[in-house]
Every structure is written in C-alpha cells, then in structure tokens.
Coordinates of C-alpha atoms in Angstrom, one line a residue:
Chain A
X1 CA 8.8 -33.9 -11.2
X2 CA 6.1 -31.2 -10.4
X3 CA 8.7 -29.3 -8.2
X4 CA 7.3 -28.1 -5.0
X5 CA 3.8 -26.9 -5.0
X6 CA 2.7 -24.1 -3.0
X7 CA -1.1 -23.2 -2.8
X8 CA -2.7 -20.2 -3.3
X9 CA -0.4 -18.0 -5.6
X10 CA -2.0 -14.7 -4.4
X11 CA -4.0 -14.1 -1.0
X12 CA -5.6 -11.0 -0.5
X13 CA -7.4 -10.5 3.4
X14 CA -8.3 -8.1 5.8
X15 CA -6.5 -7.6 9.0
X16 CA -7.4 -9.7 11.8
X17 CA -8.5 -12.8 9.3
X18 CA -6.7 -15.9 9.7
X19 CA -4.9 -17.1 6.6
X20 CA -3.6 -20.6 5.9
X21 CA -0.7 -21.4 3.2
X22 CA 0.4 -24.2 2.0
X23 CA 2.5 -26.6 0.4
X24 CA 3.5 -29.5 -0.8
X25 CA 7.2 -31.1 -1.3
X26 CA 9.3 -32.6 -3.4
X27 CA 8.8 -36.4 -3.3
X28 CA 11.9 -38.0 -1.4
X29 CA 12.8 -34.9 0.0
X30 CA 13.3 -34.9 3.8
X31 CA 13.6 -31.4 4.9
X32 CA 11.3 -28.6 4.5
X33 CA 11.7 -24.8 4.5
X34 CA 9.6 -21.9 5.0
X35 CA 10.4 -18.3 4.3
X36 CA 9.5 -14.9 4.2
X37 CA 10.8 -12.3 1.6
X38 CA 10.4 -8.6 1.5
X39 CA 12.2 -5.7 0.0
X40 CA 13.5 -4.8 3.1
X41 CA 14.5 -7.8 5.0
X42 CA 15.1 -9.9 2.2
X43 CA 14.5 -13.9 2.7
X44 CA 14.3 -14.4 6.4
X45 CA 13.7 -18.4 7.6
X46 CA 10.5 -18.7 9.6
X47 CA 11.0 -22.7 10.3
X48 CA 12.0 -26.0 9.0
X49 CA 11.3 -29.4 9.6
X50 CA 13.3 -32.8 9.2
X51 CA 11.4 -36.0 8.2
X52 CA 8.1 -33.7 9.5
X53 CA 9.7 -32.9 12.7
X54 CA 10.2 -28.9 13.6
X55 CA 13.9 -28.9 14.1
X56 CA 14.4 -24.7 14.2
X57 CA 11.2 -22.4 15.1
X58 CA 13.4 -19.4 16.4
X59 CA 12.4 -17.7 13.2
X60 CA 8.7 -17.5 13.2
X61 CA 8.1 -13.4 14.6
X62 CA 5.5 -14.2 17.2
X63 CA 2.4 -16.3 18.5
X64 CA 0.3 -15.5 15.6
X65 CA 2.7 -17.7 13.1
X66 CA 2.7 -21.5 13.3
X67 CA 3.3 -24.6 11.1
X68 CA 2.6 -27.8 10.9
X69 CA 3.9 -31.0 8.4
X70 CA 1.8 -34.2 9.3
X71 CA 2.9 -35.8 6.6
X72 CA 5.9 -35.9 4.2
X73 CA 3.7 -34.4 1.3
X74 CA 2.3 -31.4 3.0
X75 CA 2.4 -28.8 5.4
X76 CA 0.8 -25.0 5.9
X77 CA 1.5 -21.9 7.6
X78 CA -1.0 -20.5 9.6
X79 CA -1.3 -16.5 10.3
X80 CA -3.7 -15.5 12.7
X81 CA -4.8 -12.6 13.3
X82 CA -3.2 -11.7 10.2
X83 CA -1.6 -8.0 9.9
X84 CA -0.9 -5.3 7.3
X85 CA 2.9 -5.9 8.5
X86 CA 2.6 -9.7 7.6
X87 CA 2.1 -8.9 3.7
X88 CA 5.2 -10.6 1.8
X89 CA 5.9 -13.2 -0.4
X90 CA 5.9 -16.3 1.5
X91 CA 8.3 -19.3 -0.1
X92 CA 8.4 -22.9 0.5
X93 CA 11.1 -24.9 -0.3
X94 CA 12.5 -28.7 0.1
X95 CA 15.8 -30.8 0.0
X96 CA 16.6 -33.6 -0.6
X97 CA 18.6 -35.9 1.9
X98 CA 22.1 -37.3 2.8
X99 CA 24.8 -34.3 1.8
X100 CA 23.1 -32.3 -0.5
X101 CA 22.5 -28.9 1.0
X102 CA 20.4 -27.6 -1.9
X103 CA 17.4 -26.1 -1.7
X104 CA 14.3 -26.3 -4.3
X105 CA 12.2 -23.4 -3.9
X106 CA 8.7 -23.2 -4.8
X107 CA 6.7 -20.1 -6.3
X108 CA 5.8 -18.3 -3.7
X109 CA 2.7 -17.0 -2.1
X110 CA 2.0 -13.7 -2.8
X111 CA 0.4 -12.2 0.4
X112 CA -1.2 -8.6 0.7
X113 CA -3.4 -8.4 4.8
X114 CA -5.2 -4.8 4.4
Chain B
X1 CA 25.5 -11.8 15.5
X2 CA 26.1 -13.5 11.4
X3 CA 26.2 -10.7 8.8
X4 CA 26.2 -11.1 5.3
X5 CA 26.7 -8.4 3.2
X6 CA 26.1 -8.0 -0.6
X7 CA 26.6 -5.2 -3.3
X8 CA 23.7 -3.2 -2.3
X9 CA 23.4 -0.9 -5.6
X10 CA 22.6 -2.6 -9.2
X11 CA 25.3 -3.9 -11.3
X12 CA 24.9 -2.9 -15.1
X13 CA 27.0 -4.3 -17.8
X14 CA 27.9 -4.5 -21.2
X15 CA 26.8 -8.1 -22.8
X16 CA 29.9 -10.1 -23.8
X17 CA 31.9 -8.4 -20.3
X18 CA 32.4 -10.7 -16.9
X19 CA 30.0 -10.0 -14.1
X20 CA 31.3 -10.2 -10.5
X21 CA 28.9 -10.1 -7.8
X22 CA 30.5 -9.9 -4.0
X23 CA 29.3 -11.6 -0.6
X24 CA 31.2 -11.0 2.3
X25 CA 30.1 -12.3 5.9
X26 CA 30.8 -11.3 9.7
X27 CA 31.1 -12.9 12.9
X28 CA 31.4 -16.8 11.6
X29 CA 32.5 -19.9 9.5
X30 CA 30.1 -20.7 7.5
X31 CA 31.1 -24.6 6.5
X32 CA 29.6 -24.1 2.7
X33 CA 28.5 -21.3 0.9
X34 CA 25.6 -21.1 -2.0
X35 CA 24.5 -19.1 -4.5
X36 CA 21.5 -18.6 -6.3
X37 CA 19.3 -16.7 -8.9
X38 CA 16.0 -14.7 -8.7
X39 CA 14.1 -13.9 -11.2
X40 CA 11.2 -11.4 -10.4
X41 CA 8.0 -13.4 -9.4
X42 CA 9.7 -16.3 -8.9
X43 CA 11.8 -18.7 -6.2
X44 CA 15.1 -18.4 -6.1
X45 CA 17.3 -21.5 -8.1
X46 CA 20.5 -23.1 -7.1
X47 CA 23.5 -22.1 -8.8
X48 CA 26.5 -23.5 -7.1
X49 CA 28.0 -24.6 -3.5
X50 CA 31.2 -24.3 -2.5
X51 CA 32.7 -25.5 0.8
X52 CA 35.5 -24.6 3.3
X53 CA 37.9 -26.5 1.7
X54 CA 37.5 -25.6 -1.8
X55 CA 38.8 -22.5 -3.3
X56 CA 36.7 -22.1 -6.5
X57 CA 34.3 -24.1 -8.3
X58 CA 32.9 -23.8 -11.8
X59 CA 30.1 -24.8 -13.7
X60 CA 29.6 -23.7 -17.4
X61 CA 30.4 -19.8 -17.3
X62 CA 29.7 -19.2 -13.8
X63 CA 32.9 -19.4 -11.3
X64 CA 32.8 -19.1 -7.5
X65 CA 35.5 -18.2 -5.0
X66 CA 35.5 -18.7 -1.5
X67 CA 38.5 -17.1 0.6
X68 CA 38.0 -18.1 4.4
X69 CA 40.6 -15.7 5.4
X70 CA 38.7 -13.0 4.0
X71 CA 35.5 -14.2 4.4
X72 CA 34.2 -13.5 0.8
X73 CA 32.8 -14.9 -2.0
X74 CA 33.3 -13.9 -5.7
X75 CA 30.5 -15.2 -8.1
X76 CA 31.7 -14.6 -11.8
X77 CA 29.6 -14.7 -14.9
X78 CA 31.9 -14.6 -18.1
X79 CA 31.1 -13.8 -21.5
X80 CA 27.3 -12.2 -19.8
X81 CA 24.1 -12.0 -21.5
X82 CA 20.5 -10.5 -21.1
X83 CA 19.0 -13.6 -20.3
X84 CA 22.0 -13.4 -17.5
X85 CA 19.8 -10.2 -15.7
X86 CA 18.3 -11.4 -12.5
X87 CA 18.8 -10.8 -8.8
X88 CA 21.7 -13.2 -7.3
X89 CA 21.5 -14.1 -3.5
X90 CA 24.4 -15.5 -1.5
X91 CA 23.4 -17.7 1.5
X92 CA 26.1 -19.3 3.7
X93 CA 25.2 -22.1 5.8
X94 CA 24.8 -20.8 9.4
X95 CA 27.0 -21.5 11.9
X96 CA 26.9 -25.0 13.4
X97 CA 23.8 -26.1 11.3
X98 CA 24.7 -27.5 7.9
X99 CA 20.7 -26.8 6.7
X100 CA 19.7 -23.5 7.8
X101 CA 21.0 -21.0 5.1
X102 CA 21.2 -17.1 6.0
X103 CA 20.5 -15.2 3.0
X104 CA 21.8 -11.7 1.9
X105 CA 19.5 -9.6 0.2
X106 CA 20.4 -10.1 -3.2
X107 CA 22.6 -7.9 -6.1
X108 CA 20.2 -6.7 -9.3
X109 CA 22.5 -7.7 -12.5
X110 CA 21.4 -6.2 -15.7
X111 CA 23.3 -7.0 -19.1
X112 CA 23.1 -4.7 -21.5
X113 CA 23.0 -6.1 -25.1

C-alpha cells in the first residue's frame, strides 16, 4: 500500500494567493483527518470527515479555510487569501474503520505564505 | 477546557538506559490514549493504544501505562538506542468522540551511544 498521499510536498506563495492542498487516502479507510503543525501550537485538528461527510469543522481558524472530500480517494484544503500566519506543515491522515482508532499520517505539506 | 501536558524540555540518555516520557491530561476521561513517533520531516507513526480499562500494554521494548486516577501516561523504551531519538506525542481521544485525538506537543528523545 502507497500510504496516504498528500500533494505538493513544499508550497511557497505570496500573501493574499489562494493555495489548494491535497490528498489522497488510504484505500478502505473511512475517516479522514486534516491537521496543522507548528512549533508553537503543535498538531492542532482543522477537520475530519466520515465516509466523505464533515463530521467536526470547529477546528478550522476562520472563513478563509475550507475542505472538501467528494470522493473516498480525495480531498483538498483550500486557504484563501492565504497569510504569513498560515505557514505550517499541513498533515493529512486516514483510518481505517470499525474499532481501530489509529491514525496513518501522511508527509506533510510544507507551507511557507510570504 | 482538555489539557494535555508533556515533558516540555529534551530528554537525553545514555544508549542501553530506559527512556520514560510523561503525558498527563486535565479536565477529562479520555476513553483511549495513543502514542506516537516523529521523526523530523515526517508524519507522526502509531506506536501503541491503550484504553480505560487497561493498565499497561506492551509491544516489543516499548511499555505504556495508563493510571485514570492520575490521569497519566508512562511510555517506556527499555534497553534505548539512537535509532530510538525522535519526538514522541501523546494524543488521548477527546472527550465523548472516540476519533478526534488531542495532541500534546511532543517530548525530543535523544540516545546517546
């Protein structure tokens, strides 16, 4: 298995551009996760879906943040206007279903908004 | 408001020694408690889970504790090594949602060899 797939690895844009992550789950898996991670805050949950349904939004910091998973193999994160105070690494990750709590994580976006 | 707390300052060690990283949490029952490792540049990986009703739980050289009366975790690495040095979060589950983790912000381990 590929793991989950997160797309592009490093994004470097200018304030006020709108920037569009994304990513891609593990096959079978039924929930998916998307998180922030700095050096202060640590990993912070933004939102997560069930079977591509947004279950818990109360994470995402304001308007310019939203998400969407219309199918079971994808979904993005959409930041605009993007901000210097939105640079983080931004991490996807996927579980499987039934009792397992685990979470698979993928590699991160690496995001830098000058 | 949940809390969960970590050993905020790195945690050096001699290779060969036991490692033990601590999470404690505030203001809830979390029902199950995970732990995983970070390695820099990289997603965190699943370690081990432990719930409510389990005192400690093992897997190779790694050993969790969970003390609900406390409300603390131990996570134990015995007989350490240098490929052992990464950044170990704890994430309880939050309360009244078995998905949603809430993460704490990690303990540097180094291992000295």
């Amino acid at each position: 298995d590929a793991g989950v797939i997160q797309s592009p690895r490093h994004e470097v844009t200018e304030m006020g551009q709108e920037v569009t992550l994304r990513c891609k789950p593990i096959s079978g898996h039924d929930y998916l996760f998307w998180y922030r991670q700095t050096m202060m805050r640590g990993l912070e949950l933004l939102i997560y879906f069930n079977n591509n349904v947004p279950i818990d939004d109360s994470g995402m910091p304001e308007d310019r943040f939203s998400a969407k998973m219309p199918n079971a193999s994808f979904s993005t994160l959409k930041i605009q206007p993007s901000e210097p105070r939105d640079s983080a690494v931004y991490f996807c990750a996927s579980s499987i279903p039934g009792t397992q709590e685990t979470q698979y994580f993928g590699p991160g976006t690496r995001l830098l908004v000058l | 408001s949940q809390k969960i707390e970590q050993n905020s300052e790195a945690l050096n060690i001699q290779e060969g020694k036991t490692a033990t990283l601590t999470c404690n949490y505030t203001n809830y029952s979390p029902a199950y408690l995970q732990w995983y490792r970070q390695d820099p540049g990289r997603g965190p990986v699943f370690l081990l889970l432990i719930r409510e009703n389990e005192k400690e739980k093992r897997k190779e050289r790694l050993k969790v504790t969970f003390d609900t009366t406390l409300k603390q975790s131990l996570f134990h690495i015995t007989a350490s090594q240098p490929a052992d040095s990464a950044t170990y979060l704890c994430a309880p589950a939050g309360a009244g949602n078995n998905r949603k983790l809430i993460w704490g912000l990690g303990t540097s381990l180094a291992v000295n060899p």
